Coordinates of N, CA and C and ligand atoms in Angstrom, one line a residue:
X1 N 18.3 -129.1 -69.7 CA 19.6 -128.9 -69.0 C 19.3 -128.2 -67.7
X2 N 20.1 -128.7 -66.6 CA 19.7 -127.8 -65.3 C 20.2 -126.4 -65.2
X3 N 19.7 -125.6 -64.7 CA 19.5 -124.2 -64.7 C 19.4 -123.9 -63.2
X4 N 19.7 -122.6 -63.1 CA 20.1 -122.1 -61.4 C 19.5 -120.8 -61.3
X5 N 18.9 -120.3 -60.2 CA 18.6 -119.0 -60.1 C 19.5 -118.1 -59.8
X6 N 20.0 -116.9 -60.8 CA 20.9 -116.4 -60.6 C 20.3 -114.3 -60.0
X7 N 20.3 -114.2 -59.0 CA 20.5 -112.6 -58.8 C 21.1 -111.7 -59.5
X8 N 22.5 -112.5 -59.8 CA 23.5 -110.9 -60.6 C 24.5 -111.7 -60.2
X9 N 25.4 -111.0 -61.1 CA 26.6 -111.3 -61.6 C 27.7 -109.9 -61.1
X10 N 28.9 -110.3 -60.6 CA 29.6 -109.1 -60.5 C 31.2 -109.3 -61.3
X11 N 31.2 -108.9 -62.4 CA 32.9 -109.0 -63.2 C 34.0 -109.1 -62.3
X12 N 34.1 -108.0 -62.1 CA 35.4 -107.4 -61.3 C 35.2 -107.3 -59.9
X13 N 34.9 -108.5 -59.2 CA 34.9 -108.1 -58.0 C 36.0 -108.1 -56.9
X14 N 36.1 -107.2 -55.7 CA 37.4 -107.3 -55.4 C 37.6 -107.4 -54.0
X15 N 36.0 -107.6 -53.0 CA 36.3 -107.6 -51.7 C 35.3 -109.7 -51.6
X16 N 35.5 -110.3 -52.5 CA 34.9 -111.4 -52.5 C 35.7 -112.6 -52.4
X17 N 36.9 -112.6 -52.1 CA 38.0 -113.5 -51.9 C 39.4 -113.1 -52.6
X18 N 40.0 -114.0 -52.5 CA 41.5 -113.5 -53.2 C 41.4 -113.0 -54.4
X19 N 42.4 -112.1 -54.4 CA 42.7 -111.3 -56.1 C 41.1 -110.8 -56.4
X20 N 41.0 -110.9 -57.9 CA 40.2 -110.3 -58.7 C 39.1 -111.2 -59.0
X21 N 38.1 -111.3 -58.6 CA 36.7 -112.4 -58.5 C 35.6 -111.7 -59.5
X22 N 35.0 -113.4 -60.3 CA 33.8 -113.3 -61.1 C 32.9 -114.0 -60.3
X23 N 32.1 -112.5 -59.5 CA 31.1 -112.9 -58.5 C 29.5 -113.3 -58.9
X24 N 29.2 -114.6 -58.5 CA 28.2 -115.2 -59.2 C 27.1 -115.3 -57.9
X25 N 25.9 -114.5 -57.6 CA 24.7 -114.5 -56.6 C 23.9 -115.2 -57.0
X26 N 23.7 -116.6 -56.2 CA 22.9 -116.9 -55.9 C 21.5 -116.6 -55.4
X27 N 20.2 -117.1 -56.1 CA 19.0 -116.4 -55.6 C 19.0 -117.9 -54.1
X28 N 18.1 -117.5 -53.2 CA 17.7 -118.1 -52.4 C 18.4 -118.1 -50.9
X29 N 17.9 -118.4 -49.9 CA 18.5 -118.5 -48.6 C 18.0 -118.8 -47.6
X30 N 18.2 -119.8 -46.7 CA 17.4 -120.3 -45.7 C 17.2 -119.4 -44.2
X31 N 18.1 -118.5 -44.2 CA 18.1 -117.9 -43.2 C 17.5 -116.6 -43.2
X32 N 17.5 -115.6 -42.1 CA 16.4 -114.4 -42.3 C 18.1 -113.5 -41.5
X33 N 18.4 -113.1 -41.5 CA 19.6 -112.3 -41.1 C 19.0 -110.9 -40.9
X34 N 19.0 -110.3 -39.4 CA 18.5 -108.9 -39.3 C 19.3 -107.9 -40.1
X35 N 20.4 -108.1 -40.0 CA 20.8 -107.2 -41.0 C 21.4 -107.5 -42.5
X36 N 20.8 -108.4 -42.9 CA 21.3 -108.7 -44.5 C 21.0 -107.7 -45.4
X37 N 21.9 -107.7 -46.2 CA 22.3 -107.0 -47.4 C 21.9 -107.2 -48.5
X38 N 21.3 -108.5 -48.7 CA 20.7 -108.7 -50.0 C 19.6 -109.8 -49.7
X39 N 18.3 -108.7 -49.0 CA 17.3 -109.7 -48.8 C 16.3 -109.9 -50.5
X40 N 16.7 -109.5 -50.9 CA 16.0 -109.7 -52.5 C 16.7 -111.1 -52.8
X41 N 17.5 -111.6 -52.3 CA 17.9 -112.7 -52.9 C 17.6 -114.0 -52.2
X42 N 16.8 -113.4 -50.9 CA 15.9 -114.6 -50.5 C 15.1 -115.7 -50.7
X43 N 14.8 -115.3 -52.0 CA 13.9 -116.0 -52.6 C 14.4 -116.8 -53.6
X44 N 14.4 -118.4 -53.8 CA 14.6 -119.1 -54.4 C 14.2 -119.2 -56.0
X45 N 12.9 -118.8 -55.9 CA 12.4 -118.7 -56.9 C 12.8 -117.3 -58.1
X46 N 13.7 -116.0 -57.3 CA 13.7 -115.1 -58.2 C 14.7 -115.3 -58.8
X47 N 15.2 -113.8 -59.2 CA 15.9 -114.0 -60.4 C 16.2 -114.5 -61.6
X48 N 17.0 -114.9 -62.1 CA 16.8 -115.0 -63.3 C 17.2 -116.8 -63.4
X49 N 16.9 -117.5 -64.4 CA 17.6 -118.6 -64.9 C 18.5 -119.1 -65.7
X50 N 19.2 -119.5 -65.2 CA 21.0 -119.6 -66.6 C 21.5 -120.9 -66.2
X51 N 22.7 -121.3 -67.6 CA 22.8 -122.8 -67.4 C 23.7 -122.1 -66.9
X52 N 25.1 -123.5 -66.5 CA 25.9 -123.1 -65.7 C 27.5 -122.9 -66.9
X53 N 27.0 -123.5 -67.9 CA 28.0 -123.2 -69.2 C 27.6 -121.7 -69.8
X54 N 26.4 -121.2 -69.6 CA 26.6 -119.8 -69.8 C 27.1 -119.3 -68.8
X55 N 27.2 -119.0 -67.6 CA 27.8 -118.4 -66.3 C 29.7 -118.8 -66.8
X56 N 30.1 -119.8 -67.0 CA 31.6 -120.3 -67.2 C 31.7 -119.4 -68.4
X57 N 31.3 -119.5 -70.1 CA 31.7 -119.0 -71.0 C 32.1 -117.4 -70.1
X58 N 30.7 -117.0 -69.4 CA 31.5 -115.5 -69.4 C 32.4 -115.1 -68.5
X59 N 32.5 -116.4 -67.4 CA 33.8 -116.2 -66.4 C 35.1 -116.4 -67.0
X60 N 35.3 -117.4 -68.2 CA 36.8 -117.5 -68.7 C 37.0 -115.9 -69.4
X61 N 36.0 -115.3 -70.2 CA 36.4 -114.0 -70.5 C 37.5 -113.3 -69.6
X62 N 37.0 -113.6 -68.5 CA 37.9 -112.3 -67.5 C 39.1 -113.1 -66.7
X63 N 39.3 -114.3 -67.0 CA 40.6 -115.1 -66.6 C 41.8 -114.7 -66.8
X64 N 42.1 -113.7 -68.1 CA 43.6 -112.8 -67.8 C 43.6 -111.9 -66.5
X65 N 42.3 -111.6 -66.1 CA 42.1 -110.9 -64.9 C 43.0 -111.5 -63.8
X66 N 42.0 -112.8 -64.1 CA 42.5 -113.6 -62.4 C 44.0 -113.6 -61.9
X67 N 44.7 -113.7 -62.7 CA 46.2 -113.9 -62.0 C 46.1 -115.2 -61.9
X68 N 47.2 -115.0 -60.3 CA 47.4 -115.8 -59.6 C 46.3 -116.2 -58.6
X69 N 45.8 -115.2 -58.4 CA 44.9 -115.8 -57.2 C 43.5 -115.3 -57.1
X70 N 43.2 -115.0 -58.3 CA 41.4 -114.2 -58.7 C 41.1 -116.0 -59.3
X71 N 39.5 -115.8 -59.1 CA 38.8 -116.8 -59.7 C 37.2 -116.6 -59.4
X72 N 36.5 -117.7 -59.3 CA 35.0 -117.5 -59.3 C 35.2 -117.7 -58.2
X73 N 34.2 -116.4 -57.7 CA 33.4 -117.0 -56.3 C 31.8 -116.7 -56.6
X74 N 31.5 -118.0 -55.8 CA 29.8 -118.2 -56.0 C 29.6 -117.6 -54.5
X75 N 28.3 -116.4 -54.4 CA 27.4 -116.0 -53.7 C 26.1 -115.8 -53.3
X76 N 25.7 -115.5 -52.5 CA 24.3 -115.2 -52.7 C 24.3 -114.1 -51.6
X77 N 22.9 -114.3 -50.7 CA 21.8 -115.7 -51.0 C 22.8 -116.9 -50.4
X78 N 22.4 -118.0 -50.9 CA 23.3 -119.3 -49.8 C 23.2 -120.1 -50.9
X79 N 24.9 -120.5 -51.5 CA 24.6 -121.3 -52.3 C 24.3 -122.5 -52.9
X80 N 24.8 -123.3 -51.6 CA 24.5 -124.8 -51.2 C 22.9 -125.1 -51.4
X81 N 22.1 -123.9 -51.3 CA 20.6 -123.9 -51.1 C 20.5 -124.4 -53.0
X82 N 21.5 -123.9 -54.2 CA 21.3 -125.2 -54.9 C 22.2 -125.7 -55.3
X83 N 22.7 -126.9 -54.4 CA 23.7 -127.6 -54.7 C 23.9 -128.7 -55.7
X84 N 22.7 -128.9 -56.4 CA 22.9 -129.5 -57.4 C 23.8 -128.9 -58.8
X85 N 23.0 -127.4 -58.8 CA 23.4 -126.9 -60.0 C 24.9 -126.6 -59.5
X86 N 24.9 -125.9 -58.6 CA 26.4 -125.0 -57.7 C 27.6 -126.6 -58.7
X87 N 27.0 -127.9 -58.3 CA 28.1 -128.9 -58.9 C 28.8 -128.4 -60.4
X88 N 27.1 -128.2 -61.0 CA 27.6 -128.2 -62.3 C 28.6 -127.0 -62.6
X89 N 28.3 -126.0 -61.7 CA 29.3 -124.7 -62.3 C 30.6 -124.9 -61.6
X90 N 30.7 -125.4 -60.4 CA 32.3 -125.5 -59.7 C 33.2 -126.2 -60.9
X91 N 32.3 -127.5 -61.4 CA 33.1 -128.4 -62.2 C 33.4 -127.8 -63.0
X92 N 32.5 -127.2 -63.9 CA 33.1 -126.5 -65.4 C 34.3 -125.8 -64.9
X93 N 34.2 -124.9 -63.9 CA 35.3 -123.8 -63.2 C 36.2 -124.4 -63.6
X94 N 36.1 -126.0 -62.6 CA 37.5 -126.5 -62.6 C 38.3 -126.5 -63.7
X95 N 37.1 -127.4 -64.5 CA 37.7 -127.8 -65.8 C 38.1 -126.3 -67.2
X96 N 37.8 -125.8 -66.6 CA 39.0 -125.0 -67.1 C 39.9 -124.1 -65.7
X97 N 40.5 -125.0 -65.1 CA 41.5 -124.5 -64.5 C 41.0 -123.0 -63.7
X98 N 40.0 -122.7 -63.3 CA 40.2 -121.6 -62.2 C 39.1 -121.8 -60.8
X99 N 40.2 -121.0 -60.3 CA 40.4 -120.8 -58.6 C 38.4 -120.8 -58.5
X100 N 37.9 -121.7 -57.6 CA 36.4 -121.6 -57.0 C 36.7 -121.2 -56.0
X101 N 35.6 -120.1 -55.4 CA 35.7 -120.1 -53.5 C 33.9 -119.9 -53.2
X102 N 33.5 -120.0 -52.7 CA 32.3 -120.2 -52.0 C 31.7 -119.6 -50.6
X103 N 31.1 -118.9 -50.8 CA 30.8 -118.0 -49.9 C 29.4 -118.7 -49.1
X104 N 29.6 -118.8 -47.9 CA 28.4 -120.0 -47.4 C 28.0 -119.5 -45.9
X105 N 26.7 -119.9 -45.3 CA 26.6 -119.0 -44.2 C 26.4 -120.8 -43.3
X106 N 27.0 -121.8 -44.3 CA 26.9 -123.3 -44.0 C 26.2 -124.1 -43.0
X107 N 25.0 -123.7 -43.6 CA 23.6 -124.3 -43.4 C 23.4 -125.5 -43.9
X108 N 23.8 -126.1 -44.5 CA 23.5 -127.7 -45.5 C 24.8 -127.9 -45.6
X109 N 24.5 -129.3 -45.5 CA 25.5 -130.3 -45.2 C 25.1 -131.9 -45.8
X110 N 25.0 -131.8 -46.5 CA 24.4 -133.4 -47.3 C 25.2 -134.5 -48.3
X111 N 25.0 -135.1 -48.6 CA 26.1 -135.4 -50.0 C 26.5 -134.8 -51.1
X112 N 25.4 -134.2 -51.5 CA 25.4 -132.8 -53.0 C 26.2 -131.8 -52.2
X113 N 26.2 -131.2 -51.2 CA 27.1 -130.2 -50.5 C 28.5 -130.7 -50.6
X114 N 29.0 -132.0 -50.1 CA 29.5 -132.6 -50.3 C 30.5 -132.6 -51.1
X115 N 30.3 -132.8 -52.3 CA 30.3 -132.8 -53.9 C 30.3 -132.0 -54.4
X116 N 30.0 -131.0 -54.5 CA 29.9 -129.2 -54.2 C 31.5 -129.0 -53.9
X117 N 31.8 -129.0 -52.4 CA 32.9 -128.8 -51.5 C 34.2 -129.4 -52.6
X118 N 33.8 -130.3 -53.1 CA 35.2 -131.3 -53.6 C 35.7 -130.6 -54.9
X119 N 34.7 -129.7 -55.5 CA 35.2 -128.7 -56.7 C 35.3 -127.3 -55.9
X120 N 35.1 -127.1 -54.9 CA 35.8 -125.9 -54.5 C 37.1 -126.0 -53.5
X121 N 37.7 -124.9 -54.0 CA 39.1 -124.1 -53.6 C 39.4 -123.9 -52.2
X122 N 38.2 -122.9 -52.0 CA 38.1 -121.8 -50.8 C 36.9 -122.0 -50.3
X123 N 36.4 -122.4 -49.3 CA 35.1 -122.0 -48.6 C 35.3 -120.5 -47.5
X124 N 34.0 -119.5 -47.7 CA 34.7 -118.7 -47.1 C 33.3 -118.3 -46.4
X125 N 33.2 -118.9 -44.8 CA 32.5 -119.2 -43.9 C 32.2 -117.7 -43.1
X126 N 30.7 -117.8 -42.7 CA 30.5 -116.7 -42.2 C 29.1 -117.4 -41.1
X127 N 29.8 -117.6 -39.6 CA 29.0 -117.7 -38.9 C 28.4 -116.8 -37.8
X128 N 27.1 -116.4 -38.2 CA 27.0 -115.0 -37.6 C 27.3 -114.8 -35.9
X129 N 27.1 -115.9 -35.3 CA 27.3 -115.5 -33.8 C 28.2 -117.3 -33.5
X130 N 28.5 -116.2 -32.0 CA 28.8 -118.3 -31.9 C 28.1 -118.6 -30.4
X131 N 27.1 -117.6 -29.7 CA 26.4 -117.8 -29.1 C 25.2 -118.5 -29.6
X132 N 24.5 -119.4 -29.4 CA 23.0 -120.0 -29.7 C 21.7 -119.0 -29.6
X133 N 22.0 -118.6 -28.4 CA 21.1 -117.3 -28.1 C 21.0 -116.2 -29.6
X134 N 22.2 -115.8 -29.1 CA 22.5 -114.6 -30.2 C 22.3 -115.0 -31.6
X135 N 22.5 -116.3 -32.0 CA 23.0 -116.8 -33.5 C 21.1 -116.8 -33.8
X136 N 20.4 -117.2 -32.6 CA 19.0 -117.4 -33.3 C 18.3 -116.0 -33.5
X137 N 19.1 -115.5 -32.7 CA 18.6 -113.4 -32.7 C 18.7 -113.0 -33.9
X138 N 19.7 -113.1 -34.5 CA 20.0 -112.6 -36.0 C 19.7 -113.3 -37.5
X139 N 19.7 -114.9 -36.7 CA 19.5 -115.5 -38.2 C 18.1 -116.0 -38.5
X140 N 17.4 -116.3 -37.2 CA 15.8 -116.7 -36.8 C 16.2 -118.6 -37.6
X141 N 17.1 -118.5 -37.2 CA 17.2 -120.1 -37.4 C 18.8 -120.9 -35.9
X142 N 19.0 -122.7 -36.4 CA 19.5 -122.8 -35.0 C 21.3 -123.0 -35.3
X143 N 21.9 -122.7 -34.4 CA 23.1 -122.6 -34.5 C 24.3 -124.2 -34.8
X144 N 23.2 -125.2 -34.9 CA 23.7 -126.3 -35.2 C 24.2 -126.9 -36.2
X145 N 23.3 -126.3 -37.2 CA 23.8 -126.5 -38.6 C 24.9 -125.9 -39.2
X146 N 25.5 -124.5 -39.0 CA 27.1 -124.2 -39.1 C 27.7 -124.6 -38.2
X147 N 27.3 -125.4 -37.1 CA 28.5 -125.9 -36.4 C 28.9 -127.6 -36.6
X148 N 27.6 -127.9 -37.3 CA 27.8 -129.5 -38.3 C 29.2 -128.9 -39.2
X149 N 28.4 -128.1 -39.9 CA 29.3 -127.5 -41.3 C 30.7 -127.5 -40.8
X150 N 30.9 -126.5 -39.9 CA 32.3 -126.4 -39.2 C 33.1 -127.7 -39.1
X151 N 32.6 -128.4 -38.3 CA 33.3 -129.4 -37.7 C 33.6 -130.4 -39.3
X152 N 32.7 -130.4 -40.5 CA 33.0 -131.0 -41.7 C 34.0 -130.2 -41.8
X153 N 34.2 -129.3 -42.0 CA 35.3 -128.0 -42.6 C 36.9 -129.0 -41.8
X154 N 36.6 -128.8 -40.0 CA 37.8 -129.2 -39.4 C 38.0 -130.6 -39.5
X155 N 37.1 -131.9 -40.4 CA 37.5 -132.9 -40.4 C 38.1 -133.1 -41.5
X156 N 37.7 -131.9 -42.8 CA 38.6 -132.3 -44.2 C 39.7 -131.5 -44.4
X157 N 39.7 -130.2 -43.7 CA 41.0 -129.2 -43.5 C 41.0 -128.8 -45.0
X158 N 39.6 -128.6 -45.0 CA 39.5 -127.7 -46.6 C 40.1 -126.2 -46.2
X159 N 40.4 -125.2 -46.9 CA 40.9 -124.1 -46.2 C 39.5 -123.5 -46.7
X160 N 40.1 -122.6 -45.6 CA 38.7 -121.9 -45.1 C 39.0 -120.0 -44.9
X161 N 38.5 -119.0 -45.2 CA 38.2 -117.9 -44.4 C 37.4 -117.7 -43.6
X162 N 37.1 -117.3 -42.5 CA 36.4 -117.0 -41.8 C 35.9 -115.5 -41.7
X163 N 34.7 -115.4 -42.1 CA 34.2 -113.8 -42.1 C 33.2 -113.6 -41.1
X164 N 33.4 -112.3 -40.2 CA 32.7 -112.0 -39.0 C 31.7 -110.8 -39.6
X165 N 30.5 -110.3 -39.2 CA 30.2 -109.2 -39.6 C 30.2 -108.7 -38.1
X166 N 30.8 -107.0 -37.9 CA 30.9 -106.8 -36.9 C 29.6 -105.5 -36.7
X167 N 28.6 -106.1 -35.4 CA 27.6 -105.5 -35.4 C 28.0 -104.7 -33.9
X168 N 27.2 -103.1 -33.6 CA 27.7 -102.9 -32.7 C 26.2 -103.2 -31.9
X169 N 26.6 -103.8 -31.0 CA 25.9 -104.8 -29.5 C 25.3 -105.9 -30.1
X170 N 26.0 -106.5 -30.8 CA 25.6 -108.0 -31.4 C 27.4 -108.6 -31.6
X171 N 27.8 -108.0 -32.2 CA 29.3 -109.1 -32.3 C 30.6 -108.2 -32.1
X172 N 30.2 -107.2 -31.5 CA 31.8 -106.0 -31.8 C 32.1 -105.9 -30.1
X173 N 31.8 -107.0 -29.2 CA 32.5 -107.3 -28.3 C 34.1 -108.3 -28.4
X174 N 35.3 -108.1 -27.9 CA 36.5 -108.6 -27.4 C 36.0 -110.4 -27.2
X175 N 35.2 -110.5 -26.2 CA 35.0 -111.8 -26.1 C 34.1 -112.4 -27.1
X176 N 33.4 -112.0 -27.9 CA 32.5 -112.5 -29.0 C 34.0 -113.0 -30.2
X177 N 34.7 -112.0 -30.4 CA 35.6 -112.3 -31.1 C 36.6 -113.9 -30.6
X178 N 37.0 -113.6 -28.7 CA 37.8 -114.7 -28.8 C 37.1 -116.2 -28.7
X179 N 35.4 -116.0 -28.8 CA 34.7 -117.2 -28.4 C 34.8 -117.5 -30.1
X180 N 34.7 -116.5 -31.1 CA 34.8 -117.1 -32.5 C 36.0 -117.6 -32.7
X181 N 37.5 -117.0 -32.8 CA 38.9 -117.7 -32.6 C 38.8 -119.1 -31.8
X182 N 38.4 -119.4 -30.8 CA 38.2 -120.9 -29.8 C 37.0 -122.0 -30.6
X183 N 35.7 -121.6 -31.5 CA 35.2 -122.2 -32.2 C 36.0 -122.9 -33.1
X184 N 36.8 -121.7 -34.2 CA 37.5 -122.1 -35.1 C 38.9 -123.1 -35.2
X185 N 39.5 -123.0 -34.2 CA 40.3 -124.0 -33.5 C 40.4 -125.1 -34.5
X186 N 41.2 -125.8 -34.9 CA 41.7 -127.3 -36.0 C 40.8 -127.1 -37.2
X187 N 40.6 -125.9 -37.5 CA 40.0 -125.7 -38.5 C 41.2 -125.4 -39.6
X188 N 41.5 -125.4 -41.2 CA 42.6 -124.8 -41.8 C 42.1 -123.7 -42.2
X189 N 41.9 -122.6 -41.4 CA 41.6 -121.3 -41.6 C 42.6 -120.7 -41.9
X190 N 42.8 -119.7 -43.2 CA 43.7 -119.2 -44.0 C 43.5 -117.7 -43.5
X191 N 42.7 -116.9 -43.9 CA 42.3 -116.4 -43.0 C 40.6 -115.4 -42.4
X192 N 41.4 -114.6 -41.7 CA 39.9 -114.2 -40.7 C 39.6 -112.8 -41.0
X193 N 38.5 -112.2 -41.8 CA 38.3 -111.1 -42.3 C 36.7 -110.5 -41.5
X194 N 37.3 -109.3 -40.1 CA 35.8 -108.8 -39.7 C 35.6 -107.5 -40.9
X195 N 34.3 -107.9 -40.8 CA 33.8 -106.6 -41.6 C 33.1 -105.6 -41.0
X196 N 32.8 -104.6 -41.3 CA 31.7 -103.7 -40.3 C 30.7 -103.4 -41.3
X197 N 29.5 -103.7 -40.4 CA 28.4 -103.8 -40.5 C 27.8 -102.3 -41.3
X198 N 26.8 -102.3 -42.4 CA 26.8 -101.1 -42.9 C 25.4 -101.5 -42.9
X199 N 24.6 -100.2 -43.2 CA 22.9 -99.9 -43.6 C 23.0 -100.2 -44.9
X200 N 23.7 -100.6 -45.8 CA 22.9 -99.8 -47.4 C 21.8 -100.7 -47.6
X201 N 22.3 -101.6 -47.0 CA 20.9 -102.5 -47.4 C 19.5 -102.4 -47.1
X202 N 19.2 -101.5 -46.1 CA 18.4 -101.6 -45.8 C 17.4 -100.8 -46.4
X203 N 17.2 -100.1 -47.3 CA 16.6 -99.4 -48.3 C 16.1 -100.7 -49.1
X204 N 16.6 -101.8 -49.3 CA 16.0 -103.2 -50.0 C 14.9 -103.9 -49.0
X205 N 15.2 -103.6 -48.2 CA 14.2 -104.3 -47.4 C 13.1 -103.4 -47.2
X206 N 13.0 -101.9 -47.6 CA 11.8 -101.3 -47.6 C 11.1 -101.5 -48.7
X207 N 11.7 -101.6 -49.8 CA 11.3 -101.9 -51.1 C 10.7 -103.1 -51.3
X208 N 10.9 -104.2 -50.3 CA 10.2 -105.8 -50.4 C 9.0 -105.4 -49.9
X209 N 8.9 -104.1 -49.3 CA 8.2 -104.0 -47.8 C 8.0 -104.9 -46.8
X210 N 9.3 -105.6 -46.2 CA 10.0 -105.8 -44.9 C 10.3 -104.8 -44.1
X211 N 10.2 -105.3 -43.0 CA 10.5 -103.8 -41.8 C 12.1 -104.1 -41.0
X212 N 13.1 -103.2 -41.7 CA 14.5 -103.8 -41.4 C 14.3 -103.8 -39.4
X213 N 15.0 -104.5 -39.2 CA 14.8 -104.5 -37.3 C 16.1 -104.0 -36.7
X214 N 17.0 -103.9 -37.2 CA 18.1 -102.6 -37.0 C 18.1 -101.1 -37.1
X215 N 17.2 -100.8 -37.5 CA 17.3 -99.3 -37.6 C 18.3 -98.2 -36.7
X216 N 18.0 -98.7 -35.5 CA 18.7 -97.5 -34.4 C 20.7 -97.9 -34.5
X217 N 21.0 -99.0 -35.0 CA 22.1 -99.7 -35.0 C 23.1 -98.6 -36.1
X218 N 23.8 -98.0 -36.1 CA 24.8 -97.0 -36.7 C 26.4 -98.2 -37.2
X219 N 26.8 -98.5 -38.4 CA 28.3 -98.8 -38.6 C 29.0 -98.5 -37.1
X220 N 29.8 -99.6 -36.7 CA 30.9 -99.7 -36.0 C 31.9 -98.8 -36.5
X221 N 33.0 -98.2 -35.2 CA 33.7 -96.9 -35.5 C 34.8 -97.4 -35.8
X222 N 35.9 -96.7 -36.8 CA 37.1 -97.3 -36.8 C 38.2 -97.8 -35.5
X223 N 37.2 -97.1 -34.6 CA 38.7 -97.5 -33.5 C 37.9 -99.2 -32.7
X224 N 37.0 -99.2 -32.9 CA 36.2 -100.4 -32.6 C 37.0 -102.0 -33.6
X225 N 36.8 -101.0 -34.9 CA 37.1 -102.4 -35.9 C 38.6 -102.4 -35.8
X226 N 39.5 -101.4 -35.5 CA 41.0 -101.5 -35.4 C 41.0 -102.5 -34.1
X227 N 40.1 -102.1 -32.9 CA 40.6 -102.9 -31.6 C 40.4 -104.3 -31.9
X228 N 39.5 -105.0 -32.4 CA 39.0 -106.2 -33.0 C 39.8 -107.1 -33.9
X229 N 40.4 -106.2 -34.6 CA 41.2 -106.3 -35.6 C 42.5 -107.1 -34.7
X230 N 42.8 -106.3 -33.9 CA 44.1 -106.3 -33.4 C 43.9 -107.7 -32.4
X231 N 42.8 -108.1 -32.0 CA 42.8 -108.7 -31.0 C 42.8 -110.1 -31.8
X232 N 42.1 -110.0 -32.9 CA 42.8 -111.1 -34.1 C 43.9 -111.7 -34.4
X233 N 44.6 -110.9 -34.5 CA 46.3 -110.7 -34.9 C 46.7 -111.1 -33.3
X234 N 46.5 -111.0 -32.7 CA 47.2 -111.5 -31.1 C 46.7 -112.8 -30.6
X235 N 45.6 -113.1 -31.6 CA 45.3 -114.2 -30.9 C 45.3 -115.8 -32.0
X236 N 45.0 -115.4 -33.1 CA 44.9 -115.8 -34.2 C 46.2 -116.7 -34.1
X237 N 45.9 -118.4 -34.1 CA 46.8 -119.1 -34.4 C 46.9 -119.6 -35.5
X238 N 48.0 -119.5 -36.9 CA 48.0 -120.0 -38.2 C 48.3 -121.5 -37.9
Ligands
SF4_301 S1 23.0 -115.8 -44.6 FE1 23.6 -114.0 -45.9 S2 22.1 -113.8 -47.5 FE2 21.2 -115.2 -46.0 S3 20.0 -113.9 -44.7 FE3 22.0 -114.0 -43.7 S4 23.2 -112.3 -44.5 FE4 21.4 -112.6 -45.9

């Protein structure tokens, strides 16, 4: 039976898409992100192995949870990286009736992705720059592959979130924000969630012994993520 590499599991998760989410990490990821959060899950090979009917048995457990609008979201790591298995667990989801959303930095784009997409709900997109320059700065890969992804996103009008991480002197500029709003354009983006960028991670990356490359970089201030915020809201066409 196919099996997936799984990092960890989160029950109750509550900043992972709508309502109340059974967050499922994927191990692996093709990208190197300077400031990722979960570089332990770069690796395809770790973690653990589970079928995808054990992952479902224990997500229907928590389905009085869900409501209306809680369900599975699959993470990592990058999940498409296995989109074979990722099939098998969307479908069971489906097949018992709950909400999938997919959390993707949408790097692959193939027919299994594909197929993938058609059992999920929500894709909830996170492209780190929308400069080329800058996108290769942070991710050490090229900016064409989320913008294939994208333009799949705006030709099926799957709904989408769009997640920014807001770094200060990488993305917590006014115009970084309206160049990301003008990418996303005919896209059915539901909606647009910046985050600010935090260290905890980076204590993981000493422990790989990796040498994190942000160090001097401090969390963005609230009046930074309020201004950002706001320029969202003003510009943001539903
Ligand atoms: S895409 Fe996500 S998991 Fe992958 S390196 Fe970047 S931040 Fe980390």
């Amino acid at each position: 039976m196919l099996k997936g590499r799984i990092h960890s599991i989160e029950t109750m998760a509550a900043v992972d898409g709508p309502g109340l989410r059974f967050a499922v990490f994927f191990q692996g990821c093709p990208q190197r992100c300077i400031y990722c959060h979960n570089p332990d899950t770069w690796n395809v090979l770790g973690g653990e192995e589970m079928t995808a009917e054990e992952i479902v048995k224990k997500a229907v457990r928590y389905k009085s949870y869900f409501g209306e609008t809680g369900g599975v979201t699959v993470t990592g790591g990058e999940p498409f990286m296995q989109s074979e298995f990722l099939i098998e667990l969307l479908k069971k989801c489906k097949e018992e009736n709950i909400h999938t959303a997919v959390d993707t930095c949408g790097f692959y784009l193939d027919d299994k992705v594909k197929e993938a997409l058609s059992y999920t709900d929500l894709v909830m997109l996170d492209i780190k720059h929308t400069n080329k320059e800058s996108f290769e700065k942070i991710t050490k890969q090229d900016i064409s592959r989320p913008l294939a992804f994208l333009d799949y996103m705006k030709e099926t009008q799957k709904p989408i979130w769009i997640r920014q991480v807001i770094v200060p002197t990488l993305t917590d500029s006014e115009e970084q924000i309206l160049d990301l709003l003008k990418l996303i354009e005919g896209a059915n983006v539901k909606k647009i969630e910046l985050l600010p960028y935090h260290t905890l991670g980076s204590s993981k990356w000493e422990e790989l012994g990796l040498t994190y490359e942000l160090p001097d970089i401090s969390p963005p201030t609230e009046e930074i993520m309020a201004k950002l915020r706001e320029i969202v809201k003003n510009n943001f066409k539903h």
